[in-house]
C-alpha positions as a Python dict, from the first residue, in 0.01 Angstrom:
ca = {
    (1, 'M'): (0, 0, 0),
    (2, 'E'): (267, -14, -314),
    (3, 'N'): (200, -379, -399),
    (4, 'E'): (-179, -239, -442),
    (5, 'I'): (-102, 35, -690),
    (6, 'K'): (109, -202, -890),
    (7, 'H'): (-142, -429, -926),
    (8, 'S'): (-383, -206, -1022),
    (9, 'V'): (-200, 9, -1269),
    (10, 'A'): (-107, -359, -1419),
    (11, 'F'): (-433, -454, -1414),
    (12, 'L'): (-572, -90, -1608),
    (13, 'R'): (-237, -173, -1850),
    (14, 'K'): (-422, -536, -1915),
    (15, 'Q'): (-736, -346, -2044),
    (16, 'I'): (-666, -99, -2244),
    (17, 'G'): (-319, -194, -2380),
    (18, 'N'): (-10, 34, -2307),
    (19, 'K'): (-210, 320, -2533),
    (20, 'A'): (-227, 636, -2254),
    (21, 'G'): (-538, 777, -2307),
    (22, 'F'): (-379, 1060, -2505),
    (23, 'S'): (-195, 1111, -2796),
    (24, 'T'): (-78, 1382, -3048),
    (25, 'P'): (-9, 1297, -3439),
    (26, 'S'): (315, 1269, -3512),
    (27, 'N'): (504, 1608, -3639),
    (28, 'Y'): (224, 1772, -3485),
    (29, 'L'): (458, 1991, -3291),
    (30, 'N'): (686, 2033, -3562),
    (31, 'N'): (362, 2261, -3776),
    (32, 'L'): (207, 2392, -3513),
    (33, 'E'): (321, 2782, -3558),
    (34, 'D'): (215, 2762, -3885),
    (35, 'D'): (-147, 2604, -3844),
    (36, 'I'): (-194, 2853, -3549),
    (37, 'T'): (-61, 3164, -3781),
    (38, 'I'): (-306, 2977, -4082),
    (39, 'K'): (-602, 2957, -3892),
    (40, 'I'): (-542, 3335, -3802),
    (41, 'S'): (-514, 3482, -4109),
    (42, 'E'): (-826, 3298, -4204),
    (43, 'E'): (-1015, 3427, -3911),
    (44, 'S'): (-945, 3805, -4006),
    (45, 'F'): (-1040, 3761, -4409),
    (46, 'T'): (-1385, 3933, -4410),
    (47, 'K'): (-1710, 3732, -4470),
    (48, 'E'): (-1846, 3887, -4800),
    (49, 'T'): (-1683, 3925, -5146),
    (50, 'S'): (-1532, 4225, -5267),
    (51, 'F'): (-1562, 4106, -5620),
    (52, 'K'): (-1918, 4170, -5849),
    (53, 'V'): (-2037, 4063, -6240),
    (54, 'P'): (-2145, 4322, -6412),
    (55, 'D'): (-2502, 4272, -6507),
    (56, 'A'): (-2473, 4054, -6855),
    (57, 'Y'): (-2149, 4015, -6848),
    (58, 'F'): (-2204, 3642, -6984),
    (59, 'N'): (-2429, 3724, -7257),
    (60, 'N'): (-2102, 4003, -7419),
    (61, 'L'): (-1838, 3717, -7326),
    (62, 'E'): (-1773, 3538, -7606),
    (63, 'D'): (-1815, 3842, -7874),
    (64, 'D'): (-1572, 4016, -7649),
    (65, 'I'): (-1281, 3740, -7713),
    (66, 'F'): (-1405, 3692, -8070),
    (67, 'A'): (-1306, 4016, -8085),
    (68, 'K'): (-1005, 4076, -7862),
    (69, 'V'): (-859, 3742, -8097),
    (70, 'T'): (-926, 3770, -8452),
    (71, 'S'): (-802, 4087, -8531),
    (72, 'E'): (-702, 4337, -8861),
    (73, 'E'): (-538, 4078, -9142),
    (74, 'K'): (-225, 4258, -9111),
    (75, 'E'): (-36, 4322, -9452),
    (76, 'T'): (327, 4153, -9441),
    (77, 'K'): (579, 4208, -9545),
    (78, 'V'): (729, 4024, -9875),
    (79, 'I'): (1059, 3987, -9918),
    (80, 'S'): (1128, 3856, -10272),
    (81, 'F'): (1488, 3591, -10328),
    (82, 'K'): (1610, 3862, -10548),
    (83, 'E'): (1689, 4133, -10297),
    (84, 'R'): (1806, 3885, -10046),
    (85, 'V'): (2059, 3778, -10318),
    (86, 'L'): (2150, 4123, -10466),
    (87, 'K'): (2247, 4194, -10064),
    (88, 'I'): (2410, 3827, -9984),
    (89, 'L'): (2631, 3864, -10364),
    (90, 'P'): (2871, 4126, -10310),
    (91, 'F'): (3003, 3923, -9974),
    (92, 'A'): (3044, 3612, -10233),
    (93, 'A'): (3236, 3769, -10405),
    (94, 'A'): (3501, 3893, -10167),
    (95, 'A'): (3457, 3597, -10018),
    (96, 'S'): (3565, 3370, -10337),
    (97, 'I'): (3827, 3633, -10430),
    (98, 'A'): (3993, 3565, -10066),
    (99, 'L'): (3958, 3241, -10079),
    (100, 'F'): (4127, 3205, -10480),
    (101, 'I'): (4424, 3437, -10357),
    (102, 'G'): (4474, 3230, -10040),
    (103, 'L'): (4417, 2872, -10224),
    (104, 'N'): (4706, 3011, -10514),
    (105, 'S'): (4982, 3116, -10255),
    (106, 'F'): (4954, 2852, -9991),
    (107, 'V'): (4843, 2501, -10234),
    (108, 'F'): (4964, 2637, -10590),
    (109, 'N'): (5301, 2743, -10497),
    (110, 'T'): (5468, 2405, -10428),
    (111, 'S'): (5676, 2365, -10723),
    (112, 'N'): (5706, 1966, -10785),
    (113, 'S'): (5786, 1933, -11129),
    (114, 'N'): (5837, 1591, -11242),
    (115, 'T'): (6175, 1503, -11342),
    (116, 'I'): (6390, 1173, -11492),
    (117, 'D'): (6526, 1156, -11140),
    (118, 'T'): (6228, 1156, -10937),
    (119, 'L'): (6100, 853, -11103),
    (120, 'S'): (6191, 516, -10998),
    (121, 'D'): (6328, 277, -11147),
    (122, 'D'): (6063, 53, -11174),
    (123, 'D'): (5820, 327, -11280),
    (124, 'F'): (6087, 389, -11610),
    (125, 'E'): (6103, -25, -11670),
    (126, 'Y'): (5748, 19, -11656),
    (127, 'W'): (5710, 273, -11926),
    (128, 'L'): (5968, 162, -12104),
    (129, 'D'): (5798, -209, -12179),
    (130, 'A'): (5495, -65, -12177),
    (131, 'S'): (5560, 197, -12457),
    (132, 'T'): (5604, 187, -12819),
    (133, 'I'): (5815, 417, -12931),
    (134, 'D'): (5995, 323, -13275),
    (135, 'T'): (6288, 528, -13419),
    (136, 'D'): (6074, 728, -13635),
    (137, 'D'): (5953, 898, -13307),
    (138, 'I'): (6264, 951, -13199),
    (139, 'V'): (6394, 1149, -13522),
    (140, 'E'): (6065, 1377, -13486),
    (141, 'I'): (6227, 1533, -13167),
    (142, 'L'): (6511, 1542, -13194),
    (143, 'P'): (6645, 1848, -13384),
    (144, 'E'): (6782, 1832, -13706),
    (145, 'D'): (7088, 1959, -13631),
    (146, 'I'): (7249, 1684, -13443),
    (147, 'L'): (7113, 1417, -13680),
    (148, 'E'): (7422, 1308, -13867),
    (149, 'I'): (7496, 935, -13943),
    (150, 'N'): (7783, 960, -13700),
    (151, 'E'): (7593, 1057, -13420),
    (152, 'F'): (7449, 684, -13463),
    (153, 'S'): (7673, 450, -13546),
    (154, 'F'): (7882, 291, -13322),
    (155, 'A'): (8202, 291, -13523),
    (156, 'L'): (8271, 562, -13274),
    (157, 'I'): (8290, 319, -12946),
    (158, 'E'): (8627, 149, -12928),
    (159, 'D'): (8660, -204, -12873),
    (160, 'E'): (8821, -161, -12530),
    (161, 'T'): (8503, 25, -12417),
    (162, 'I'): (8255, -261, -12507),
    (163, 'E'): (8532, -500, -12345),
    (164, 'D'): (8539, -317, -12030),
    (165, 'Y'): (8101, -264, -11993),
    (166, 'I'): (8066, -666, -12105),
    (167, 'N'): (8266, -740, -11796),
    (168, 'S'): (8101, -492, -11537),
    (169, 'I'): (7796, -629, -11619),
    (170, 'D'): (7667, -904, -11316),
    (171, 'N'): (7651, -1231, -11559),
    (172, 'T'): (7392, -1402, -11249),
    (173, 'S'): (7155, -1139, -11228),
    (174, 'L'): (7152, -1144, -11673),
    (175, 'L'): (7078, -1562, -11595),
    (176, 'N'): (6886, -1510, -11285),
    (177, 'E'): (6658, -1238, -11479),
    (178, 'L'): (6664, -1531, -11844),
    (179, 'N'): (6496, -1769, -11628),
}
């Protein structure tokens, strides 16, 4: 008997396929409660409309909208540039004074005085090569009380001192400079 049932079930599956006669859509049971609540809420609403449009409402609608949109022109307040500048001027003056004092105390307070000691040998040699100083310029700078003939004469220098100086000079460096 079981054999006959198996054959009949197999016959039916061949005819209708593997599908059973009844099926539910996917995610049907997940949203079922929400769907039922929505249906009950819709049925509880009344069928009549609670709002009525007044008679001739649309005849005057455009005029009413334009009346609300276009209002009377308001008087605009004009603030002149002169008033703004006069309000800002005291603050700008105070800021510039504070900046001036700050810069004088921090930036310009450095004492970088240039002396002959601060010059490098190359700078001094360049100045001597580039400058055209003659004896008249030196005479104008020196005070008059030291301008005696003995000050500039070589008679006061002893011969031994000159010889010692010449012997102390490195002769090879002089020869290299001449080449």
